[in-house]
Amino acid sequence: MKKILSINLIISIVIILGFVLSGFFSFFSFQELFKRDIEAVSELTSENIFGNVNNLMDRPINVSIAMAHDTLLRDFVKTERRDGLSPSSLNALKDYLGSYQKKYKFDSVFYISVKTGAYYHYKNGLDRIMTKENPENVWYYEFIKNPAEGALNVDNDETKNNVITIFVNYKLYDTTGELLGV
């Protein structure tokens, strides 16, 4: 009877030890597996987020580049510099900016004249005059001093009740390389 009890005790200890060791090794192997899976999912998620942001920004960047090289906008700027703003040229610029807003459904489309500081907006026409004293205009004066041709600016959109917006800014130059506006 003692012998059977000893054998049963040894078998029970071996079975319990087997379960404990199996659980121990499974825990650590699954932990490593989970860690690799989390890293892979995190990497895929970050790549997906980057791709989505990149896709969202491609169109506004390309449109801003196109506007910065648009001869129609250059002609308007030449007219503005030579004759000042007539109501018909102001409406033409407002329509020009509005056509981009309507076509691409952008939150904001604008042009700022370097010579006059006039901020033209698709909705309001002449929205305001940029001044160095206004802290809301710091981005503009920093951008025109910067040698970069384009930049992204995250800021509140004053024309849309201060909604946070990503602005895509590009410089407009004339054929001689003089900066005309943003």
JSON list of C-alpha atoms in Angstrom, two decimals, residues 1-180:
[
{"chain": "A", "resi": 1, "resn": "MET", "atom": "CA", "xyz": [0.00, 0.00, 0.00]},
{"chain": "A", "resi": 2, "resn": "LYS", "atom": "CA", "xyz": [2.89, 2.35, 0.80]},
{"chain": "A", "resi": 3, "resn": "LYS", "atom": "CA", "xyz": [4.44, 1.49, -2.53]},
{"chain": "A", "resi": 4, "resn": "ILE", "atom": "CA", "xyz": [1.25, 2.38, -4.46]},
{"chain": "A", "resi": 5, "resn": "LEU", "atom": "CA", "xyz": [0.92, 5.61, -2.49]},
{"chain": "A", "resi": 6, "resn": "SER", "atom": "CA", "xyz": [4.55, 6.53, -3.32]},
{"chain": "A", "resi": 7, "resn": "ILE", "atom": "CA", "xyz": [4.07, 5.71, -7.00]},
{"chain": "A", "resi": 8, "resn": "ASN", "atom": "CA", "xyz": [0.84, 7.77, -7.11]},
{"chain": "A", "resi": 9, "resn": "LEU", "atom": "CA", "xyz": [2.61, 10.65, -5.36]},
{"chain": "A", "resi": 10, "resn": "ILE", "atom": "CA", "xyz": [5.52, 10.53, -7.83]},
{"chain": "A", "resi": 11, "resn": "ILE", "atom": "CA", "xyz": [3.13, 10.35, -10.81]},
{"chain": "A", "resi": 12, "resn": "SER", "atom": "CA", "xyz": [1.09, 13.27, -9.40]},
{"chain": "A", "resi": 13, "resn": "ILE", "atom": "CA", "xyz": [4.25, 15.32, -8.84]},
{"chain": "A", "resi": 14, "resn": "VAL", "atom": "CA", "xyz": [5.46, 14.56, -12.41]},
{"chain": "A", "resi": 15, "resn": "ILE", "atom": "CA", "xyz": [2.05, 15.53, -13.85]},
{"chain": "A", "resi": 16, "resn": "ILE", "atom": "CA", "xyz": [1.86, 18.73, -11.79]},
{"chain": "A", "resi": 17, "resn": "LEU", "atom": "CA", "xyz": [5.48, 19.59, -12.63]},
{"chain": "A", "resi": 18, "resn": "GLY", "atom": "CA", "xyz": [4.72, 18.91, -16.31]},
{"chain": "A", "resi": 19, "resn": "PHE", "atom": "CA", "xyz": [1.73, 21.27, -16.23]},
{"chain": "A", "resi": 20, "resn": "VAL", "atom": "CA", "xyz": [3.71, 23.95, -14.40]},
{"chain": "A", "resi": 21, "resn": "LEU", "atom": "CA", "xyz": [6.70, 23.70, -16.80]},
{"chain": "A", "resi": 22, "resn": "SER", "atom": "CA", "xyz": [4.37, 23.57, -19.82]},
{"chain": "A", "resi": 23, "resn": "GLY", "atom": "CA", "xyz": [2.51, 26.65, -18.61]},
{"chain": "A", "resi": 24, "resn": "PHE", "atom": "CA", "xyz": [5.77, 28.45, -17.81]},
{"chain": "A", "resi": 25, "resn": "PHE", "atom": "CA", "xyz": [7.30, 27.80, -21.25]},
{"chain": "A", "resi": 26, "resn": "SER", "atom": "CA", "xyz": [4.01, 28.53, -23.03]},
{"chain": "A", "resi": 27, "resn": "PHE", "atom": "CA", "xyz": [3.67, 31.83, -21.20]},
{"chain": "A", "resi": 28, "resn": "PHE", "atom": "CA", "xyz": [7.12, 33.04, -22.25]},
{"chain": "A", "resi": 29, "resn": "SER", "atom": "CA", "xyz": [6.87, 31.75, -25.82]},
{"chain": "A", "resi": 30, "resn": "PHE", "atom": "CA", "xyz": [3.44, 33.35, -26.28]},
{"chain": "A", "resi": 31, "resn": "GLN", "atom": "CA", "xyz": [4.66, 36.55, -24.65]},
{"chain": "A", "resi": 32, "resn": "GLU", "atom": "CA", "xyz": [7.45, 36.78, -27.24]},
{"chain": "A", "resi": 33, "resn": "LEU", "atom": "CA", "xyz": [4.97, 35.95, -30.01]},
{"chain": "A", "resi": 34, "resn": "PHE", "atom": "CA", "xyz": [2.54, 38.62, -28.78]},
{"chain": "A", "resi": 35, "resn": "LYS", "atom": "CA", "xyz": [5.37, 41.14, -28.58]},
{"chain": "A", "resi": 36, "resn": "ARG", "atom": "CA", "xyz": [6.37, 40.46, -32.21]},
{"chain": "A", "resi": 37, "resn": "ASP", "atom": "CA", "xyz": [2.73, 40.65, -33.30]},
{"chain": "A", "resi": 38, "resn": "ILE", "atom": "CA", "xyz": [2.23, 43.98, -31.51]},
{"chain": "A", "resi": 39, "resn": "GLU", "atom": "CA", "xyz": [5.38, 45.37, -33.13]},
{"chain": "A", "resi": 40, "resn": "ALA", "atom": "CA", "xyz": [4.24, 44.18, -36.56]},
{"chain": "A", "resi": 41, "resn": "VAL", "atom": "CA", "xyz": [0.74, 45.62, -36.09]},
{"chain": "A", "resi": 42, "resn": "SER", "atom": "CA", "xyz": [2.22, 48.91, -34.82]},
{"chain": "A", "resi": 43, "resn": "GLU", "atom": "CA", "xyz": [4.52, 49.13, -37.82]},
{"chain": "A", "resi": 44, "resn": "LEU", "atom": "CA", "xyz": [1.69, 48.39, -40.26]},
{"chain": "A", "resi": 45, "resn": "THR", "atom": "CA", "xyz": [-0.56, 50.91, -38.50]},
{"chain": "A", "resi": 46, "resn": "SER", "atom": "CA", "xyz": [2.08, 53.64, -38.64]},
{"chain": "A", "resi": 47, "resn": "GLU", "atom": "CA", "xyz": [2.72, 52.92, -42.33]},
{"chain": "A", "resi": 48, "resn": "ASN", "atom": "CA", "xyz": [-1.03, 53.05, -42.98]},
{"chain": "A", "resi": 49, "resn": "ILE", "atom": "CA", "xyz": [-1.39, 56.35, -41.10]},
{"chain": "A", "resi": 50, "resn": "PHE", "atom": "CA", "xyz": [1.59, 57.80, -42.99]},
{"chain": "A", "resi": 51, "resn": "GLY", "atom": "CA", "xyz": [0.09, 56.64, -46.29]},
{"chain": "A", "resi": 52, "resn": "ASN", "atom": "CA", "xyz": [-3.30, 58.17, -45.46]},
{"chain": "A", "resi": 53, "resn": "VAL", "atom": "CA", "xyz": [-1.79, 61.49, -44.38]},
{"chain": "A", "resi": 54, "resn": "ASN", "atom": "CA", "xyz": [0.40, 61.49, -47.47]},
{"chain": "A", "resi": 55, "resn": "ASN", "atom": "CA", "xyz": [-2.61, 60.82, -49.70]},
{"chain": "A", "resi": 56, "resn": "LEU", "atom": "CA", "xyz": [-4.62, 63.56, -47.97]},
{"chain": "A", "resi": 57, "resn": "MET", "atom": "CA", "xyz": [-1.82, 66.09, -48.46]},
{"chain": "A", "resi": 58, "resn": "ASP", "atom": "CA", "xyz": [-0.89, 65.21, -52.06]},
{"chain": "A", "resi": 59, "resn": "ARG", "atom": "CA", "xyz": [-3.79, 67.06, -53.66]},
{"chain": "A", "resi": 60, "resn": "PRO", "atom": "CA", "xyz": [-3.49, 70.35, -51.70]},
{"chain": "A", "resi": 61, "resn": "ILE", "atom": "CA", "xyz": [0.28, 70.39, -52.18]},
{"chain": "A", "resi": 62, "resn": "ASN", "atom": "CA", "xyz": [0.00, 69.76, -55.92]},
{"chain": "A", "resi": 63, "resn": "VAL", "atom": "CA", "xyz": [-2.76, 72.36, -56.31]},
{"chain": "A", "resi": 64, "resn": "SER", "atom": "CA", "xyz": [-0.72, 74.93, -54.37]},
{"chain": "A", "resi": 65, "resn": "ILE", "atom": "CA", "xyz": [2.29, 74.26, -56.58]},
{"chain": "A", "resi": 66, "resn": "ALA", "atom": "CA", "xyz": [0.10, 74.64, -59.67]},
{"chain": "A", "resi": 67, "resn": "MET", "atom": "CA", "xyz": [-1.37, 77.93, -58.37]},
{"chain": "A", "resi": 68, "resn": "ALA", "atom": "CA", "xyz": [2.15, 79.20, -57.61]},
{"chain": "A", "resi": 69, "resn": "HIS", "atom": "CA", "xyz": [3.04, 78.67, -61.27]},
{"chain": "A", "resi": 70, "resn": "ASP", "atom": "CA", "xyz": [-0.26, 79.84, -62.76]},
{"chain": "A", "resi": 71, "resn": "THR", "atom": "CA", "xyz": [0.13, 82.67, -65.30]},
{"chain": "A", "resi": 72, "resn": "LEU", "atom": "CA", "xyz": [-3.45, 83.84, -64.65]},
{"chain": "A", "resi": 73, "resn": "LEU", "atom": "CA", "xyz": [-2.59, 84.56, -61.02]},
{"chain": "A", "resi": 74, "resn": "ARG", "atom": "CA", "xyz": [0.65, 86.28, -62.09]},
{"chain": "A", "resi": 75, "resn": "ASP", "atom": "CA", "xyz": [-1.34, 88.47, -64.49]},
{"chain": "A", "resi": 76, "resn": "PHE", "atom": "CA", "xyz": [-3.73, 89.45, -61.71]},
{"chain": "A", "resi": 77, "resn": "VAL", "atom": "CA", "xyz": [-0.79, 90.40, -59.49]},
{"chain": "A", "resi": 78, "resn": "LYS", "atom": "CA", "xyz": [0.67, 92.53, -62.28]},
{"chain": "A", "resi": 79, "resn": "THR", "atom": "CA", "xyz": [-2.69, 94.28, -62.67]},
{"chain": "A", "resi": 80, "resn": "GLU", "atom": "CA", "xyz": [-2.95, 94.79, -58.91]},
{"chain": "A", "resi": 81, "resn": "ARG", "atom": "CA", "xyz": [0.54, 96.32, -58.79]},
{"chain": "A", "resi": 82, "resn": "ARG", "atom": "CA", "xyz": [-0.04, 98.55, -61.78]},
{"chain": "A", "resi": 83, "resn": "ASP", "atom": "CA", "xyz": [-3.65, 99.72, -61.38]},
{"chain": "A", "resi": 84, "resn": "GLY", "atom": "CA", "xyz": [-4.67, 98.83, -57.84]},
{"chain": "A", "resi": 85, "resn": "LEU", "atom": "CA", "xyz": [-7.78, 96.81, -57.19]},
{"chain": "A", "resi": 86, "resn": "SER", "atom": "CA", "xyz": [-10.84, 97.38, -59.29]},
{"chain": "A", "resi": 87, "resn": "PRO", "atom": "CA", "xyz": [-14.11, 95.73, -58.26]},
{"chain": "A", "resi": 88, "resn": "SER", "atom": "CA", "xyz": [-14.04, 93.58, -61.38]},
{"chain": "A", "resi": 89, "resn": "SER", "atom": "CA", "xyz": [-10.46, 92.34, -60.77]},
{"chain": "A", "resi": 90, "resn": "LEU", "atom": "CA", "xyz": [-11.32, 91.65, -57.13]},
{"chain": "A", "resi": 91, "resn": "ASN", "atom": "CA", "xyz": [-14.33, 89.60, -58.24]},
{"chain": "A", "resi": 92, "resn": "ALA", "atom": "CA", "xyz": [-12.20, 87.81, -60.83]},
{"chain": "A", "resi": 93, "resn": "LEU", "atom": "CA", "xyz": [-9.66, 86.82, -58.16]},
{"chain": "A", "resi": 94, "resn": "LYS", "atom": "CA", "xyz": [-12.43, 85.76, -55.77]},
{"chain": "A", "resi": 95, "resn": "ASP", "atom": "CA", "xyz": [-13.93, 83.60, -58.56]},
{"chain": "A", "resi": 96, "resn": "TYR", "atom": "CA", "xyz": [-10.49, 82.19, -59.37]},
{"chain": "A", "resi": 97, "resn": "LEU", "atom": "CA", "xyz": [-9.89, 81.18, -55.74]},
{"chain": "A", "resi": 98, "resn": "GLY", "atom": "CA", "xyz": [-13.48, 79.96, -55.41]},
{"chain": "A", "resi": 99, "resn": "SER", "atom": "CA", "xyz": [-13.11, 77.68, -58.41]},
{"chain": "A", "resi": 100, "resn": "TYR", "atom": "CA", "xyz": [-10.25, 75.88, -56.67]},
{"chain": "A", "resi": 101, "resn": "GLN", "atom": "CA", "xyz": [-12.24, 75.64, -53.46]},
{"chain": "A", "resi": 102, "resn": "LYS", "atom": "CA", "xyz": [-15.29, 74.26, -55.25]},
{"chain": "A", "resi": 103, "resn": "LYS", "atom": "CA", "xyz": [-13.36, 71.83, -57.45]},
{"chain": "A", "resi": 104, "resn": "TYR", "atom": "CA", "xyz": [-11.25, 70.32, -54.67]},
{"chain": "A", "resi": 105, "resn": "LYS", "atom": "CA", "xyz": [-13.53, 71.06, -51.68]},
{"chain": "A", "resi": 106, "resn": "PHE", "atom": "CA", "xyz": [-10.71, 72.70, -49.73]},
{"chain": "A", "resi": 107, "resn": "ASP", "atom": "CA", "xyz": [-11.49, 74.38, -46.43]},
{"chain": "A", "resi": 108, "resn": "SER", "atom": "CA", "xyz": [-9.60, 77.50, -47.43]},
{"chain": "A", "resi": 109, "resn": "VAL", "atom": "CA", "xyz": [-8.11, 78.93, -50.62]},
{"chain": "A", "resi": 110, "resn": "PHE", "atom": "CA", "xyz": [-6.28, 82.25, -50.42]},
{"chain": "A", "resi": 111, "resn": "TYR", "atom": "CA", "xyz": [-3.66, 84.47, -51.96]},
{"chain": "A", "resi": 112, "resn": "ILE", "atom": "CA", "xyz": [-1.58, 87.13, -50.18]},
{"chain": "A", "resi": 113, "resn": "SER", "atom": "CA", "xyz": [0.06, 89.92, -52.14]},
{"chain": "A", "resi": 114, "resn": "VAL", "atom": "CA", "xyz": [3.58, 90.74, -50.98]},
{"chain": "A", "resi": 115, "resn": "LYS", "atom": "CA", "xyz": [3.35, 94.30, -52.28]},
{"chain": "A", "resi": 116, "resn": "THR", "atom": "CA", "xyz": [0.06, 95.28, -50.67]},
{"chain": "A", "resi": 117, "resn": "GLY", "atom": "CA", "xyz": [-0.22, 92.70, -47.87]},
{"chain": "A", "resi": 118, "resn": "ALA", "atom": "CA", "xyz": [-3.79, 92.05, -49.07]},
{"chain": "A", "resi": 119, "resn": "TYR", "atom": "CA", "xyz": [-5.15, 88.66, -47.99]},
{"chain": "A", "resi": 120, "resn": "TYR", "atom": "CA", "xyz": [-7.61, 87.50, -50.63]},
{"chain": "A", "resi": 121, "resn": "HIS", "atom": "CA", "xyz": [-9.95, 84.66, -49.73]},
{"chain": "A", "resi": 122, "resn": "TYR", "atom": "CA", "xyz": [-12.25, 82.59, -51.93]},
{"chain": "A", "resi": 123, "resn": "LYS", "atom": "CA", "xyz": [-15.30, 83.45, -49.84]},
{"chain": "A", "resi": 124, "resn": "ASN", "atom": "CA", "xyz": [-14.70, 87.03, -48.71]},
{"chain": "A", "resi": 125, "resn": "GLY", "atom": "CA", "xyz": [-12.63, 88.48, -51.56]},
{"chain": "A", "resi": 126, "resn": "LEU", "atom": "CA", "xyz": [-10.34, 90.98, -49.83]},
{"chain": "A", "resi": 127, "resn": "ASP", "atom": "CA", "xyz": [-10.42, 89.54, -46.31]},
{"chain": "A", "resi": 128, "resn": "ARG", "atom": "CA", "xyz": [-7.82, 91.70, -44.55]},
{"chain": "A", "resi": 129, "resn": "ILE", "atom": "CA", "xyz": [-4.48, 93.43, -44.84]},
{"chain": "A", "resi": 130, "resn": "MET", "atom": "CA", "xyz": [-1.58, 91.55, -43.27]},
{"chain": "A", "resi": 131, "resn": "THR", "atom": "CA", "xyz": [0.39, 93.57, -40.70]},
{"chain": "A", "resi": 132, "resn": "LYS", "atom": "CA", "xyz": [3.49, 92.68, -38.73]},
{"chain": "A", "resi": 133, "resn": "GLU", "atom": "CA", "xyz": [1.81, 93.95, -35.55]},
{"chain": "A", "resi": 134, "resn": "ASN", "atom": "CA", "xyz": [-0.87, 91.26, -35.68]},
{"chain": "A", "resi": 135, "resn": "PRO", "atom": "CA", "xyz": [0.41, 88.07, -33.96]},
{"chain": "A", "resi": 136, "resn": "GLU", "atom": "CA", "xyz": [-1.86, 85.99, -36.22]},
{"chain": "A", "resi": 137, "resn": "ASN", "atom": "CA", "xyz": [0.31, 87.03, -39.18]},
{"chain": "A", "resi": 138, "resn": "VAL", "atom": "CA", "xyz": [3.68, 85.90, -37.81]},
{"chain": "A", "resi": 139, "resn": "TRP", "atom": "CA", "xyz": [3.61, 82.74, -39.95]},
{"chain": "A", "resi": 140, "resn": "TYR", "atom": "CA", "xyz": [3.35, 84.83, -43.13]},
{"chain": "A", "resi": 141, "resn": "TYR", "atom": "CA", "xyz": [6.30, 87.10, -42.41]},
{"chain": "A", "resi": 142, "resn": "GLU", "atom": "CA", "xyz": [8.42, 84.14, -41.31]},
{"chain": "A", "resi": 143, "resn": "PHE", "atom": "CA", "xyz": [7.49, 82.25, -44.48]},
{"chain": "A", "resi": 144, "resn": "ILE", "atom": "CA", "xyz": [8.36, 85.05, -46.91]},
{"chain": "A", "resi": 145, "resn": "LYS", "atom": "CA", "xyz": [11.79, 85.41, -45.22]},
{"chain": "A", "resi": 146, "resn": "ASN", "atom": "CA", "xyz": [12.38, 81.65, -45.43]},
{"chain": "A", "resi": 147, "resn": "PRO", "atom": "CA", "xyz": [14.21, 80.53, -48.59]},
{"chain": "A", "resi": 148, "resn": "ALA", "atom": "CA", "xyz": [11.92, 77.49, -48.95]},
{"chain": "A", "resi": 149, "resn": "GLU", "atom": "CA", "xyz": [9.48, 77.69, -51.85]},
{"chain": "A", "resi": 150, "resn": "GLY", "atom": "CA", "xyz": [6.72, 75.93, -49.92]},
{"chain": "A", "resi": 151, "resn": "ALA", "atom": "CA", "xyz": [5.71, 74.98, -46.40]},
{"chain": "A", "resi": 152, "resn": "LEU", "atom": "CA", "xyz": [2.92, 73.44, -44.36]},
{"chain": "A", "resi": 153, "resn": "ASN", "atom": "CA", "xyz": [1.47, 75.48, -41.53]},
{"chain": "A", "resi": 154, "resn": "VAL", "atom": "CA", "xyz": [-0.91, 74.17, -38.87]},
{"chain": "A", "resi": 155, "resn": "ASP", "atom": "CA", "xyz": [-2.90, 77.13, -37.61]},
{"chain": "A", "resi": 156, "resn": "ASN", "atom": "CA", "xyz": [-6.39, 78.34, -36.88]},
{"chain": "A", "resi": 157, "resn": "ASP", "atom": "CA", "xyz": [-8.35, 79.53, -39.91]},
{"chain": "A", "resi": 158, "resn": "GLU", "atom": "CA", "xyz": [-9.68, 82.98, -39.04]},
{"chain": "A", "resi": 159, "resn": "THR", "atom": "CA", "xyz": [-12.10, 82.88, -41.97]},
{"chain": "A", "resi": 160, "resn": "LYS", "atom": "CA", "xyz": [-13.66, 79.63, -40.66]},
{"chain": "A", "resi": 161, "resn": "ASN", "atom": "CA", "xyz": [-14.30, 80.48, -36.98]},
{"chain": "A", "resi": 162, "resn": "ASN", "atom": "CA", "xyz": [-10.71, 79.59, -35.98]},
{"chain": "A", "resi": 163, "resn": "VAL", "atom": "CA", "xyz": [-10.96, 75.91, -36.91]},
{"chain": "A", "resi": 164, "resn": "ILE", "atom": "CA", "xyz": [-7.53, 74.23, -36.80]},
{"chain": "A", "resi": 165, "resn": "THR", "atom": "CA", "xyz": [-6.40, 73.78, -40.40]},
{"chain": "A", "resi": 166, "resn": "ILE", "atom": "CA", "xyz": [-3.30, 72.60, -42.25]},
{"chain": "A", "resi": 167, "resn": "PHE", "atom": "CA", "xyz": [-2.37, 75.34, -44.69]},
{"chain": "A", "resi": 168, "resn": "VAL", "atom": "CA", "xyz": [-0.24, 74.55, -47.73]},
{"chain": "A", "resi": 169, "resn": "ASN", "atom": "CA", "xyz": [1.72, 77.68, -48.61]},
{"chain": "A", "resi": 170, "resn": "TYR", "atom": "CA", "xyz": [3.72, 78.21, -51.80]},
{"chain": "A", "resi": 171, "resn": "LYS", "atom": "CA", "xyz": [5.42, 81.32, -53.07]},
{"chain": "A", "resi": 172, "resn": "LEU", "atom": "CA", "xyz": [4.41, 82.93, -56.34]},
{"chain": "A", "resi": 173, "resn": "TYR", "atom": "CA", "xyz": [7.30, 84.45, -58.30]},
{"chain": "A", "resi": 174, "resn": "ASP", "atom": "CA", "xyz": [7.32, 86.46, -61.49]},
{"chain": "A", "resi": 175, "resn": "THR", "atom": "CA", "xyz": [9.46, 85.45, -64.48]},
{"chain": "A", "resi": 176, "resn": "THR", "atom": "CA", "xyz": [12.44, 87.40, -63.10]},
{"chain": "A", "resi": 177, "resn": "GLY", "atom": "CA", "xyz": [12.32, 85.61, -59.73]},
{"chain": "A", "resi": 178, "resn": "GLU", "atom": "CA", "xyz": [10.74, 88.45, -57.74]},
{"chain": "A", "resi": 179, "resn": "LEU", "atom": "CA", "xyz": [8.41, 87.25, -54.98]},
{"chain": "A", "resi": 180, "resn": "LEU", "atom": "CA", "xyz": [4.86, 88.33, -55.76]}
]
